[in-house]
Amino acid sequence: MDMNIRPGRRLRCAIYTRKSSEEGLDMEFNSLDAQREACEAYIASQKSEGWVATRDRYDDGGFSGGNLDRPGLKQLLADIDDGLIDVVVVYKIDRLSRALMDFSKLVEVFDRNGVTFVSVTQSFNTTTSMGRLTLNILLSFAQFEREVIGERIRDKVAASRKRGIWMGGYVPLGYDVQDRKLVINEAEAASVRRIFERFVELGSATMLAKELRREEFRSKQGTLIDKGYLYRVLRNRVYRGEAVHKGKAYPGEHEAIVTDKVWDQVDAILQGNRHARSSNSRMQTPAPLKGLIFTDTGAAMTPTATKKRGKLYRYYVSMDVIKNRTTEDESGGELAPTRLPAGMVEDAIVTEVRRILQTPEVVTQVLAALKRDQVSEAEAIAALHDFNTLWAQLFPLEQARIIQLLVRRVTVTAAGLEVDIRREGVAGVIREMIAPRDMEVAE
């Protein structure tokens, strides 16, 4: 313990307690209470030196000593900086920290504020070189112990997974946990089988997700599913009766929900979709504003591209520049840009289209047009609001086609971009959103 205490005045002693796990904390007298009782007894023994325990509690139940991200410790350090504490008392050094570097930071805080650190069960003086050496040795062993425990846990998990044992965590849809084992939940398992079988029929996660959302299909946590959730289900080898550890699959001790035949069919579709997306990404990126974008002088802006160090840079350049035509403004006013980064312009146009689609007059026009196609108002409004989601799922070629349907003309001026929307084309785009085509939607 640290006996570098200045006598002759009242010393405010803060007791800090910690326990790594939450096990046993609900007991009437737990580990934190035992640590506090020992510290209070020690402080009482130093009453003649003016030691008094503070009323505030600094407890961290269920927090690891491997880092400083603990609410009780943060409050303790804040009170130290405010000058409210003279002595920090712990049962053992490793209650405060199990990491040598972290403890060094704490010691710096203590020294800066003139605070003394005391361990009830370990004797040392942090003001001497020998005391600091003793402290470092104790902390090194504490850190070593923490790392060894971590290695043992990781080895145990790896060995258990290789034997197919479920080691806790997220419980997948279709299963419940009984006696620490995965057991099939028949009602949920039927839903899982339907997801796999329906995906084989449609071949499209996008279409399946929209279908299931219309039916308000929910995950095990009660949230509406999306395409990302579907992919996680379709790729989860638990449903094949396997346990996976670090990318390797082992026969699980739980029952499979889907057959090998269905799994292989789904896997083949997923593999094919991935190759299709890869091939598509290697295709030349289309210029969705080709034929639509002009300068305020009426000159067309044509798409161009250049490669530097293997990276493609796309632009829209005025034909005045390409043809070396004079672009001076005789009135002396500011000239519109004649060369613009394609990505910046295209993003701005898409943002403006999204804004216009939400305006009341466009919504009214779309509802009237779709009413003739016996599309419900709720479906149309939902599709308008889902435009952002759908756009992110489209291939570049399909995005370019949508822009051509929605945009009549883009004019580049010195003040910015002016966008003229084809409002008559909005209803057709929304109609496609409600009934997407198989081949043009990204999987």
GROMACS .gro file of C-alpha atoms in nm, residues 38-382:
model
  345
   38ALA     CA    1  -1.240  -0.429   0.310
   39CYS     CA    2  -1.152  -0.078   0.192
   40GLU     CA    3  -1.378   0.088   0.449
   41ALA     CA    4  -1.216  -0.118   0.724
   42TYR     CA    5  -0.872  -0.006   0.612
   43ILE     CA    6  -0.978   0.360   0.597
   44ALA     CA    7  -1.124   0.328   0.948
   45SER     CA    8  -0.787   0.197   1.069
   46GLN     CA    9  -0.629   0.519   0.943
   47LYS     CA   10  -0.880   0.747   1.115
   48SER     CA   11  -0.606   0.894   1.337
   49GLU     CA   12  -0.433   1.014   1.019
   50GLY     CA   13  -0.745   1.203   0.916
   51TRP     CA   14  -0.874   0.951   0.662
   52VAL     CA   15  -1.247   0.974   0.583
   53ALA     CA   16  -1.436   0.772   0.320
   54THR     CA   17  -1.640   0.976   0.074
   55ARG     CA   18  -2.010   0.904   0.038
   56ASP     CA   19  -1.998   0.877  -0.340
   57ARG     CA   20  -1.969   0.524  -0.478
   58TYR     CA   21  -1.739   0.445  -0.768
   59ASP     CA   22  -1.849   0.095  -0.871
   60ASP     CA   23  -1.805  -0.078  -1.209
   61GLY     CA   24  -1.991  -0.407  -1.202
   62GLY     CA   25  -1.961  -0.605  -1.524
   63PHE     CA   26  -1.675  -0.399  -1.676
   64SER     CA   27  -1.338  -0.532  -1.792
   65GLY     CA   28  -1.014  -0.398  -1.649
   66GLY     CA   29  -0.858  -0.414  -1.996
   67ASN     CA   30  -0.959  -0.057  -2.083
   68LEU     CA   31  -1.059   0.272  -1.919
   69ASP     CA   32  -1.409   0.292  -2.069
   70ARG     CA   33  -1.595   0.247  -1.740
   71PRO     CA   34  -1.859   0.484  -1.598
   72GLY     CA   35  -1.749   0.453  -1.237
   73LEU     CA   36  -1.384   0.515  -1.325
   74LYS     CA   37  -1.472   0.812  -1.546
   75GLN     CA   38  -1.666   0.970  -1.259
   76LEU     CA   39  -1.372   0.904  -1.024
   77LEU     CA   40  -1.127   1.078  -1.259
   78ALA     CA   41  -1.366   1.371  -1.304
   79ASP     CA   42  -1.392   1.417  -0.927
   80ILE     CA   43  -1.012   1.395  -0.896
   81ASP     CA   44  -0.972   1.673  -1.154
   82ASP     CA   45  -1.227   1.879  -0.957
   83GLY     CA   46  -1.013   1.847  -0.644
   84LEU     CA   47  -1.268   1.644  -0.448
   85ILE     CA   48  -1.044   1.344  -0.368
   86ASP     CA   49  -0.713   1.304  -0.184
   87VAL     CA   50  -0.674   0.926  -0.172
   88VAL     CA   51  -0.793   0.646  -0.405
   89VAL     CA   52  -0.839   0.315  -0.223
   90VAL     CA   53  -0.882  -0.021  -0.398
   91TYR     CA   54  -0.882  -0.381  -0.276
   92LYS     CA   55  -0.621  -0.490  -0.533
   93ILE     CA   56  -0.429  -0.308  -0.805
   94ASP     CA   57  -0.596  -0.503  -1.087
   95ARG     CA   58  -0.936  -0.370  -0.976
   96LEU     CA   59  -0.826  -0.032  -1.107
   97SER     CA   60  -0.665  -0.160  -1.428
   98ARG     CA   61  -0.523  -0.477  -1.583
   99ALA     CA   62  -0.336  -0.294  -1.859
  100LEU     CA   63   0.008  -0.149  -1.790
  101MET     CA   64  -0.026   0.144  -2.031
  102ASP     CA   65  -0.369   0.237  -1.895
  103PHE     CA   66  -0.242   0.228  -1.539
  104SER     CA   67   0.046   0.458  -1.635
  105LYS     CA   68  -0.211   0.711  -1.757
  106LEU     CA   69  -0.399   0.685  -1.428
  107VAL     CA   70  -0.081   0.737  -1.228
  108GLU     CA   71  -0.014   1.055  -1.429
  109VAL     CA   72  -0.362   1.183  -1.335
  110PHE     CA   73  -0.300   1.099  -0.969
  111ASP     CA   74   0.040   1.271  -0.966
  112ARG     CA   75  -0.090   1.580  -1.144
  113ASN     CA   76  -0.362   1.626  -0.883
  114GLY     CA   77  -0.156   1.524  -0.580
  115VAL     CA   78  -0.369   1.215  -0.520
  116THR     CA   79  -0.229   0.909  -0.342
  117PHE     CA   80  -0.314   0.558  -0.459
  118VAL     CA   81  -0.357   0.281  -0.201
  119SER     CA   82  -0.404  -0.094  -0.247
  120VAL     CA   83  -0.537  -0.261   0.068
  121THR     CA   84  -0.382  -0.602   0.002
  122GLN     CA   85  -0.052  -0.497  -0.162
  123SER     CA   86   0.222  -0.287  -0.007
  124PHE     CA   87   0.418  -0.035  -0.216
  125ASN     CA   88   0.500   0.335  -0.232
  126THR     CA   89   0.453   0.498  -0.571
  127THR     CA   90   0.675   0.795  -0.484
  128THR     CA   91   0.996   0.585  -0.488
  129SER     CA   92   1.170   0.413  -0.778
  130MET     CA   93   1.146   0.077  -0.600
  131GLY     CA   94   0.774   0.129  -0.541
  132ARG     CA   95   0.714   0.208  -0.907
  133LEU     CA   96   0.914  -0.100  -1.010
  134THR     CA   97   0.699  -0.314  -0.777
  135LEU     CA   98   0.386  -0.158  -0.920
  136ASN     CA   99   0.498  -0.225  -1.280
  137ILE     CA  100   0.578  -0.586  -1.197
  138LEU     CA  101   0.236  -0.639  -1.039
  139LEU     CA  102   0.062  -0.474  -1.333
  140SER     CA  103   0.261  -0.678  -1.585
  141PHE     CA  104   0.143  -0.997  -1.420
  142ALA     CA  105  -0.214  -0.864  -1.408
  143GLN     CA  106  -0.201  -0.789  -1.781
  144PHE     CA  107  -0.042  -1.128  -1.849
  145GLU     CA  108  -0.320  -1.300  -1.654
  146ARG     CA  109  -0.587  -1.114  -1.854
  147GLU     CA  110  -0.428  -1.209  -2.186
  148VAL     CA  111  -0.390  -1.574  -2.083
  149ILE     CA  112  -0.757  -1.586  -1.981
  150GLY     CA  113  -0.850  -1.437  -2.319
  151GLU     CA  114  -0.643  -1.699  -2.503
  152ARG     CA  115  -0.805  -1.979  -2.304
  153ILE     CA  116  -1.151  -1.850  -2.388
  154ARG     CA  117  -1.068  -1.821  -2.759
  155ASP     CA  118  -0.922  -2.172  -2.762
  156LYS     CA  119  -1.230  -2.308  -2.587
  157VAL     CA  120  -1.462  -2.138  -2.838
  158ALA     CA  121  -1.259  -2.273  -3.131
  159ALA     CA  122  -1.258  -2.627  -2.992
  160SER     CA  123  -1.631  -2.613  -2.921
  161ARG     CA  124  -1.717  -2.481  -3.266
  162LYS     CA  125  -1.513  -2.759  -3.428
  163ARG     CA  126  -1.731  -3.005  -3.236
  164GLY     CA  127  -2.041  -2.827  -3.367
  165ILE     CA  128  -2.139  -2.679  -3.031
  166TRP     CA  129  -2.331  -2.351  -3.028
  167MET     CA  130  -2.140  -2.098  -2.818
  168GLY     CA  131  -2.410  -1.838  -2.758
  169GLY     CA  132  -2.472  -1.498  -2.909
  170TYR     CA  133  -2.731  -1.405  -3.172
  171VAL     CA  134  -3.004  -1.670  -3.203
  172PRO     CA  135  -3.096  -1.709  -3.571
  173LEU     CA  136  -3.453  -1.709  -3.698
  174GLY     CA  137  -3.589  -2.063  -3.695
  175TYR     CA  138  -3.422  -2.169  -3.371
  176ASP     CA  139  -3.466  -2.132  -2.996
  177VAL     CA  140  -3.214  -2.207  -2.724
  178GLN     CA  141  -3.279  -2.490  -2.479
  179ASP     CA  142  -3.012  -2.614  -2.238
  180ARG     CA  143  -2.757  -2.400  -2.427
  181LYS     CA  144  -2.836  -2.580  -2.755
  182LEU     CA  145  -3.013  -2.468  -3.071
  183VAL     CA  146  -3.353  -2.633  -3.108
  184ILE     CA  147  -3.577  -2.587  -3.412
  185ASN     CA  148  -3.875  -2.352  -3.369
  186GLU     CA  149  -4.117  -2.510  -3.614
  187ALA     CA  150  -4.320  -2.194  -3.684
  188GLU     CA  151  -4.011  -1.988  -3.758
  189ALA     CA  152  -3.845  -2.275  -3.945
  190ALA     CA  153  -4.138  -2.278  -4.189
  191SER     CA  154  -4.072  -1.910  -4.260
  192VAL     CA  155  -3.702  -1.980  -4.317
  193ARG     CA  156  -3.781  -2.262  -4.562
  194ARG     CA  157  -4.018  -2.032  -4.746
  195ILE     CA  158  -3.745  -1.767  -4.780
  196PHE     CA  159  -3.506  -2.019  -4.934
  197GLU     CA  160  -3.765  -2.180  -5.164
  198ARG     CA  161  -3.912  -1.847  -5.277
  199PHE     CA  162  -3.563  -1.713  -5.353
  200VAL     CA  163  -3.500  -2.014  -5.576
  201GLU     CA  164  -3.823  -1.931  -5.763
  202LEU     CA  165  -3.759  -1.556  -5.801
  203GLY     CA  166  -3.380  -1.549  -5.819
  204SER     CA  167  -3.393  -1.193  -5.684
  205ALA     CA  168  -3.337  -1.078  -5.327
  206THR     CA  169  -3.476  -0.736  -5.419
  207MET     CA  170  -3.809  -0.874  -5.535
  208LEU     CA  171  -3.830  -1.117  -5.244
  209ALA     CA  172  -3.759  -0.842  -4.992
  210LYS     CA  173  -4.034  -0.623  -5.140
  211GLU     CA  174  -4.275  -0.917  -5.136
  212LEU     CA  175  -4.202  -1.001  -4.774
  213ARG     CA  176  -4.221  -0.638  -4.662
  214ARG     CA  177  -4.566  -0.607  -4.821
  215GLU     CA  178  -4.665  -0.905  -4.606
  216GLU     CA  179  -4.502  -0.734  -4.304
  217PHE     CA  180  -4.266  -1.029  -4.258
  218ARG     CA  181  -4.052  -0.964  -3.950
  219SER     CA  182  -3.721  -1.085  -3.816
  220LYS     CA  183  -3.679  -1.267  -3.486
  221GLN     CA  184  -3.625  -0.925  -3.323
  222GLY     CA  185  -3.958  -0.799  -3.459
  223THR     CA  186  -3.824  -0.561  -3.724
  224LEU     CA  187  -3.931  -0.555  -4.090
  225ILE     CA  188  -3.679  -0.742  -4.301
  226ASP     CA  189  -3.473  -0.582  -4.578
  227LYS     CA  190  -3.248  -0.713  -4.853
  228GLY     CA  191  -2.942  -0.715  -4.627
  229TYR     CA  192  -3.124  -0.932  -4.373
  230LEU     CA  193  -3.227  -1.172  -4.650
  231TYR     CA  194  -2.867  -1.213  -4.763
  232ARG     CA  195  -2.761  -1.291  -4.406
  233VAL     CA  196  -3.028  -1.560  -4.385
  234LEU     CA  197  -2.948  -1.709  -4.724
  235ARG     CA  198  -2.576  -1.729  -4.644
  236ASN     CA  199  -2.609  -1.856  -4.287
  237ARG     CA  200  -2.472  -2.211  -4.283
  238VAL     CA  201  -2.648  -2.273  -3.951
  239TYR     CA  202  -2.958  -2.352  -4.158
  240ARG     CA  203  -2.761  -2.631  -4.326
  241GLY     CA  204  -2.684  -2.780  -3.986
  242GLU     CA  205  -2.328  -2.649  -3.967
  243ALA     CA  206  -2.122  -2.452  -3.715
  244VAL     CA  207  -1.879  -2.195  -3.856
  245HIS     CA  208  -1.558  -2.067  -3.697
  246LYS     CA  209  -1.329  -1.821  -3.875
  247GLY     CA  210  -1.469  -1.909  -4.215
  248LYS     CA  211  -1.452  -2.288  -4.172
  249ALA     CA  212  -1.769  -2.495  -4.143
  250TYR     CA  213  -1.805  -2.801  -3.918
  251PRO     CA  214  -2.098  -3.041  -3.868
  252GLY     CA  215  -2.321  -2.889  -3.601
  253GLU     CA  216  -2.496  -3.067  -3.318
  254HIS     CA  217  -2.823  -2.893  -3.414
  255GLU     CA  218  -3.067  -3.004  -3.684
  256ALA     CA  219  -3.068  -2.845  -4.030
  257ILE     CA  220  -3.373  -2.649  -4.148
  258VAL     CA  221  -3.305  -2.653  -4.525
  259THR     CA  222  -3.195  -2.949  -4.734
  260ASP     CA  223  -2.862  -2.971  -4.911
  261LYS     CA  224  -3.043  -2.955  -5.245
  262VAL     CA  225  -3.216  -2.623  -5.166
  263TRP     CA  226  -2.899  -2.480  -5.012
  264ASP     CA  227  -2.699  -2.566  -5.325
  265GLN     CA  228  -2.965  -2.407  -5.548
  266VAL     CA  229  -2.959  -2.086  -5.346
  267ASP     CA  230  -2.580  -2.082  -5.337
  268ALA     CA  231  -2.561  -2.122  -5.715
  269ILE     CA  232  -2.793  -1.823  -5.764
  270LEU     CA  233  -2.593  -1.611  -5.520
  271GLN     CA  234  -2.266  -1.703  -5.688
  272GLY     CA  235  -2.413  -1.622  -6.030
  273ASN     CA  236  -2.544  -1.285  -5.910
  274ARG     CA  237  -2.206  -1.197  -5.764
  275HIS     CA  238  -2.029  -1.274  -6.093
  276ALA     CA  239  -2.292  -1.072  -6.279
  277ARG     CA  240  -2.236  -0.771  -6.053
  278SER     CA  241  -1.860  -0.808  -6.092
  279SER     CA  242  -1.889  -0.817  -6.470
  280ASN     CA  243  -2.125  -0.523  -6.464
  281SER     CA  244  -1.883  -0.316  -6.255
  282ARG     CA  245  -1.613  -0.375  -6.515
  283MET     CA  246  -1.836  -0.236  -6.788
  284GLN     CA  247  -1.784   0.125  -6.890
  285THR     CA  248  -1.979   0.354  -6.658
  286PRO     CA  249  -2.265   0.515  -6.855
  287ALA     CA  250  -2.312   0.892  -6.875
  288PRO     CA  251  -2.675   0.941  -6.763
  289LEU     CA  252  -2.681   1.310  -6.860
  290LYS     CA  253  -2.560   1.256  -7.217
  291GLY     CA  254  -2.780   1.464  -7.449
  292LEU     CA  255  -2.947   1.637  -7.153
  293ILE     CA  256  -2.688   1.882  -7.019
  294PHE     CA  257  -2.611   2.220  -7.182
  295THR     CA  258  -2.439   2.546  -7.092
  296ASP     CA  259  -2.649   2.863  -7.062
  297THR     CA  260  -2.526   2.960  -7.410
  298GLY     CA  261  -2.694   2.650  -7.552
  299ALA     CA  262  -2.377   2.451  -7.612
  300ALA     CA  263  -2.407   2.079  -7.538
  301MET     CA  264  -2.180   1.928  -7.274
  302THR     CA  265  -2.043   1.593  -7.377
  303PRO     CA  266  -1.913   1.319  -7.147
  304THR     CA  267  -1.537   1.262  -7.147
  305ALA     CA  268  -1.308   1.051  -6.931
  306THR     CA  269  -0.941   1.016  -6.848
  307LYS     CA  270  -0.737   0.763  -6.654
  308LYS     CA  271  -0.465   0.852  -6.407
  309ARG     CA  272  -0.274   0.583  -6.219
  310GLY     CA  273  -0.544   0.331  -6.298
  311LYS     CA  274  -0.829   0.550  -6.169
  312LEU     CA  275  -1.107   0.671  -6.402
  313TYR     CA  276  -1.204   1.040  -6.388
  314ARG     CA  277  -1.524   1.141  -6.572
  315TYR     CA  278  -1.630   1.490  -6.680
  316TYR     CA  279  -1.892   1.678  -6.879
  317VAL     CA  280  -1.717   1.927  -7.110
  318SER     CA  281  -1.875   2.200  -7.321
  319MET     CA  282  -1.856   2.153  -7.696
  320ASP     CA  283  -1.736   2.513  -7.711
  321VAL     CA  284  -1.416   2.398  -7.542
  322ILE     CA  285  -1.380   2.086  -7.758
  323LYS     CA  286  -1.436   2.286  -8.079
  324ASN     CA  287  -1.219   2.577  -7.955
  325ARG     CA  288  -1.510   2.817  -7.989
  326THR     CA  289  -1.499   3.155  -7.814
  327THR     CA  290  -1.692   3.157  -7.486
  328GLU     CA  291  -1.633   3.512  -7.367
  329ASP     CA  292  -1.931   3.702  -7.225
  330GLU     CA  293  -1.946   4.038  -7.406
  331SER     CA  294  -2.149   4.190  -7.120
  332GLY     CA  295  -1.864   4.123  -6.879
  333GLY     CA  296  -2.072   3.890  -6.662
  334GLU     CA  297  -1.953   3.571  -6.495
  335LEU     CA  298  -1.921   3.273  -6.727
  336ALA     CA  299  -2.080   2.936  -6.658
  337PRO     CA  300  -1.839   2.647  -6.600
  338THR     CA  301  -1.738   2.467  -6.917
  339ARG     CA  302  -1.599   2.154  -6.749
  340LEU     CA  303  -1.764   1.976  -6.455
  341PRO     CA  304  -1.685   1.652  -6.266
  342ALA     CA  305  -1.947   1.400  -6.380
  343GLY     CA  306  -2.004   1.243  -6.039
  344MET     CA  307  -2.072   1.578  -5.874
  345VAL     CA  308  -2.322   1.686  -6.141
  346GLU     CA  309  -2.502   1.350  -6.148
  347ASP     CA  310  -2.534   1.341  -5.768
  348ALA     CA  311  -2.678   1.694  -5.772
  349ILE     CA  312  -2.933   1.599  -6.037
  350VAL     CA  313  -3.043   1.287  -5.848
  351THR     CA  314  -3.082   1.495  -5.529
  352GLU     CA  315  -3.300   1.744  -5.715
  353VAL     CA  316  -3.510   1.465  -5.867
  354ARG     CA  317  -3.566   1.317  -5.523
  355ARG     CA  318  -3.676   1.657  -5.392
  356ILE     CA  319  -3.919   1.716  -5.677
  357LEU     CA  320  -4.073   1.369  -5.633
  358GLN     CA  321  -4.175   1.469  -5.280
  359THR     CA  322  -4.348   1.796  -5.377
  360PRO     CA  323  -4.730   1.797  -5.329
  361GLU     CA  324  -4.808   1.884  -5.692
  362VAL     CA  325  -4.601   1.592  -5.827
  363VAL     CA  326  -4.749   1.351  -5.572
  364THR     CA  327  -5.101   1.459  -5.675
  365GLN     CA  328  -5.018   1.420  -6.045
  366VAL     CA  329  -4.869   1.072  -5.990
  367LEU     CA  330  -5.166   0.952  -5.783
  368ALA     CA  331  -5.407   1.066  -6.054
  369ALA     CA  332  -5.207   0.890  -6.328
  370LEU     CA  333  -5.170   0.563  -6.137
  371LYS     CA  334  -5.532   0.557  -6.028
  372ARG     CA  335  -5.623   0.471  -6.387
  373ASP     CA  336  -5.396   0.164  -6.357
  374GLN     CA  337  -5.583   0.054  -6.044
  375VAL     CA  338  -5.276   0.117  -5.829
  376SER     CA  339  -5.373   0.199  -5.472
  377GLU     CA  340  -5.284   0.538  -5.327
  378ALA     CA  341  -5.092   0.371  -5.043
  379GLU     CA  342  -4.873   0.175  -5.288
  380ALA     CA  343  -4.797   0.484  -5.494
  381ILE     CA  344  -4.704   0.698  -5.194
  382ALA     CA  345  -4.488   0.418  -5.053
   0.00000   0.00000   0.00000
